[in-house]
C-alpha cells in the first residue's frame, strides 16, 4: 500500500526498514508520554505487521517517508475500533530529528483522507496524553475536535496519566474539503 502526499509517502514497512523501526521504538523521546514496548516486543510486532500486509486489514501501520529518498522518518497507524459505527483510531510517531517540520500534519491528513475515502470511516479518533502539547497542536492543525479528557487512563513513566480524545466526523471532513 502507498499513499502519496506533497512531501511524504505513507507505505507499508518492509524488511529493510527494521533498523529505522527499532531506532524509533527504542528512542526515549518516542515514548515520553506512553509506555515503551519491551525490546522483545518490538521484533515480534514488526514481524506481525510485515505478515499482515497482504491480508484483509483492520489495522494499517505505515512508514512515513520523505518523497526525495523514501527512507522512513516515522510511522503512522490506523485501526478499526468499532465496526458498527465505522470508527477508526489513528496513532503516529516521528523520529525527533523530523519534529516541527510539518511532516506529522501531512501524514495525519493523508491517513484521515484515506480512512474517509477508502475505508468508509464515519469517525476518526486519536487519544493524546494531555502532557503531549505537540500532539494536541497537531490535532488542532488538522481540524480534529477535542471531545474531552479521560482521567488517569494509562500509566506513563510510573504515574497515572490523563488523555484527551480528539475526533473528526465524515461530514466535517467533507465540509472541510468543500471550503
Short mmCIF file of C-alpha atoms in Angstrom, two decimals:
data_model
loop_
_atom_site.label_atom_id
_atom_site.label_comp_id
_atom_site.label_asym_id
_atom_site.label_seq_id
_atom_site.Cartn_x
_atom_site.Cartn_y
_atom_site.Cartn_z
CA UNK A 1 0.00 0.00 0.00
CA UNK A 2 1.20 3.51 -0.77
CA UNK A 3 -0.35 6.94 -0.20
CA UNK A 4 1.47 9.90 -1.77
CA UNK A 5 1.42 13.42 -0.38
CA UNK A 6 3.17 16.60 -1.37
CA UNK A 7 6.37 15.93 0.61
CA UNK A 8 5.87 12.44 2.01
CA UNK A 9 4.77 8.93 1.14
CA UNK A 10 2.97 6.58 3.51
CA UNK A 11 3.84 3.00 2.64
CA UNK A 12 3.93 -0.44 4.13
CA UNK A 13 7.07 -1.25 6.08
CA UNK A 14 9.45 -3.77 4.52
CA UNK A 15 12.29 -5.98 5.74
CA UNK A 16 14.88 -3.23 5.12
CA UNK A 17 13.11 -0.80 7.46
CA UNK A 18 13.66 -2.71 10.70
CA UNK A 19 16.78 -0.72 11.67
CA UNK A 20 14.81 2.53 11.50
CA UNK A 21 11.76 0.99 13.19
CA UNK A 22 13.88 -0.32 16.06
CA UNK A 23 15.61 3.07 16.42
CA UNK A 24 12.26 4.86 16.56
CA UNK A 25 10.72 2.42 19.03
CA UNK A 26 13.73 2.49 21.37
CA UNK A 27 14.16 6.29 21.29
CA UNK A 28 13.29 7.67 24.72
CA UNK A 29 11.52 10.68 23.20
CA UNK A 30 9.13 8.46 21.21
CA UNK A 31 7.60 7.12 24.42
CA UNK A 32 7.96 10.05 26.78
CA UNK A 33 4.14 10.19 27.03
CA UNK A 34 3.32 6.48 26.98
CA UNK A 35 4.70 3.10 27.98
CA UNK A 36 7.62 1.96 25.83
CA UNK A 37 7.48 -1.58 24.41
CA UNK A 38 9.86 -4.24 25.67
CA UNK A 39 12.79 -4.96 23.35
CA UNK A 40 11.46 -8.45 22.57
CA UNK A 41 8.04 -6.96 21.74
CA UNK A 42 9.49 -4.67 19.06
CA UNK A 43 10.78 -7.54 16.91
CA UNK A 44 7.56 -9.55 17.38
CA UNK A 45 5.37 -6.57 16.49
CA UNK A 46 7.47 -5.79 13.42
CA UNK A 47 7.20 -9.37 12.14
CA UNK A 48 3.44 -9.31 12.78
CA UNK A 49 2.95 -6.11 10.78
CA UNK A 50 5.03 -7.50 7.89
CA UNK A 51 2.96 -10.69 7.82
CA UNK A 52 -0.37 -8.82 7.75
CA UNK A 53 0.38 -6.67 4.70
CA UNK A 54 -1.40 -8.77 2.06
CA UNK A 55 -4.40 -9.74 4.18
CA UNK A 56 -7.73 -8.01 4.77
CA UNK A 57 -6.75 -5.40 7.27
CA UNK A 58 -8.41 -3.84 10.24
CA UNK A 59 -5.09 -2.22 11.14
CA UNK A 60 -2.56 -0.42 8.97
CA UNK A 61 0.86 0.55 10.28
CA UNK A 62 2.73 2.50 7.66
CA UNK A 63 6.15 4.07 7.31
CA UNK A 64 6.21 7.84 6.88
CA UNK A 65 8.90 8.52 4.25
CA UNK A 66 10.15 11.64 2.55
CA UNK A 67 9.45 11.66 -1.18
CA UNK A 68 13.03 12.51 -2.11
CA UNK A 69 14.61 9.30 -0.78
CA UNK A 70 11.72 7.14 0.52
CA UNK A 71 13.58 6.40 3.77
CA UNK A 72 11.38 6.21 6.88
CA UNK A 73 11.18 9.21 9.22
CA UNK A 74 8.28 7.92 11.31
CA UNK A 75 5.27 5.67 11.46
CA UNK A 76 1.51 6.16 11.36
CA UNK A 77 -1.22 3.68 12.15
CA UNK A 78 -4.94 3.43 11.77
CA UNK A 79 -7.03 0.63 13.22
CA UNK A 80 -10.70 -0.24 13.25
CA UNK A 81 -12.03 0.39 16.76
CA UNK A 82 -15.72 -0.17 16.31
CA UNK A 83 -17.10 -1.64 13.10
CA UNK A 84 -20.75 -0.88 13.89
CA UNK A 85 -20.15 2.89 13.89
CA UNK A 86 -17.20 2.75 11.44
CA UNK A 87 -14.79 4.30 13.95
CA UNK A 88 -11.06 4.18 13.21
CA UNK A 89 -8.26 5.25 15.57
CA UNK A 90 -5.04 6.89 14.43
CA UNK A 91 -1.63 6.95 16.09
CA UNK A 92 1.73 8.26 14.94
CA UNK A 93 5.35 8.84 15.90
CA UNK A 94 8.00 10.82 14.07
CA UNK A 95 11.69 10.48 14.76
CA UNK A 96 12.70 13.56 16.82
CA UNK A 97 15.05 14.68 14.01
CA UNK A 98 11.92 15.40 11.95
CA UNK A 99 9.73 17.18 14.50
CA UNK A 100 8.31 20.65 13.81
CA UNK A 101 8.70 20.41 10.02
CA UNK A 102 5.07 19.75 9.08
CA UNK A 103 5.57 16.04 8.30
CA UNK A 104 3.19 14.96 11.08
CA UNK A 105 0.40 17.25 9.86
CA UNK A 106 0.79 15.99 6.30
CA UNK A 107 0.86 12.34 7.39
CA UNK A 108 -2.22 12.66 9.61
CA UNK A 109 -4.13 14.50 6.86
CA UNK A 110 -3.23 11.75 4.37
CA UNK A 111 -4.35 8.92 6.67
CA UNK A 112 -7.59 10.74 7.53
CA UNK A 113 -8.33 11.23 3.84
CA UNK A 114 -7.58 7.55 3.19
CA UNK A 115 -9.87 6.49 6.04
CA UNK A 116 -12.83 8.53 4.83
CA UNK A 117 -12.35 7.78 1.13
CA UNK A 118 -11.11 4.17 1.11
CA UNK A 119 -12.10 2.65 4.46
CA UNK A 120 -15.62 4.12 4.63
CA UNK A 121 -14.91 5.65 8.05
CA UNK A 122 -17.63 7.62 9.79
CA UNK A 123 -15.45 8.79 12.67
CA UNK A 124 -11.70 9.08 13.25
CA UNK A 125 -10.35 9.31 16.81
CA UNK A 126 -6.97 9.88 18.44
CA UNK A 127 -6.02 9.59 22.11
CA UNK A 128 -3.34 12.06 23.22
CA UNK A 129 -1.56 12.24 26.57
CA UNK A 130 -2.59 15.64 27.97
CA UNK A 131 1.09 16.48 28.64
CA UNK A 132 1.92 15.99 24.95
CA UNK A 133 1.33 19.56 23.78
CA UNK A 134 2.90 18.99 20.33
CA UNK A 135 0.35 16.26 19.55
CA UNK A 136 -2.51 18.42 20.84
CA UNK A 137 -1.36 21.21 18.47
CA UNK A 138 -1.17 18.73 15.60
CA UNK A 139 -4.74 17.58 16.27
CA UNK A 140 -5.93 21.20 16.16
CA UNK A 141 -3.99 21.91 12.95
CA UNK A 142 -5.65 19.02 11.10
CA UNK A 143 -9.11 20.09 12.28
CA UNK A 144 -9.87 17.38 14.82
CA UNK A 145 -12.17 18.36 17.68
CA UNK A 146 -11.37 17.72 21.33
CA UNK A 147 -14.22 15.59 22.69
CA UNK A 148 -12.99 15.58 26.27
CA UNK A 149 -10.44 14.29 28.75
CA UNK A 150 -10.22 10.79 30.15
CA UNK A 151 -8.75 10.95 33.63
CA UNK A 152 -5.94 8.59 34.72
CA UNK A 153 -6.45 6.00 31.99
CA UNK A 154 -2.81 4.97 31.46
CA UNK A 155 0.35 4.56 33.47
CA UNK A 156 3.15 6.53 31.83
CA UNK A 157 6.65 6.51 33.25
CA UNK A 158 5.35 5.15 36.55
CA UNK A 159 2.47 7.59 37.12
CA UNK A 160 -1.17 7.84 36.10
CA UNK A 161 -1.78 9.97 33.02
CA UNK A 162 -4.82 11.71 31.57
CA UNK A 163 -5.64 11.52 27.87
CA UNK A 164 -7.60 13.83 25.60
CA UNK A 165 -9.74 12.26 22.93
CA UNK A 166 -9.94 14.03 19.58
CA UNK A 167 -12.26 13.14 16.73
CA UNK A 168 -13.32 14.09 13.24
CA UNK A 169 -16.58 13.03 11.63
CA UNK A 170 -17.07 12.18 7.97
CA UNK A 171 -19.37 15.20 7.46
CA UNK A 172 -16.74 17.51 9.00
CA UNK A 173 -14.13 16.13 6.60
CA UNK A 174 -16.46 16.63 3.64
CA UNK A 175 -17.31 20.19 4.75
CA UNK A 176 -13.61 20.97 5.10
CA UNK A 177 -12.91 19.75 1.57
CA UNK A 178 -15.65 21.97 0.10
CA UNK A 179 -14.22 25.17 1.62
#
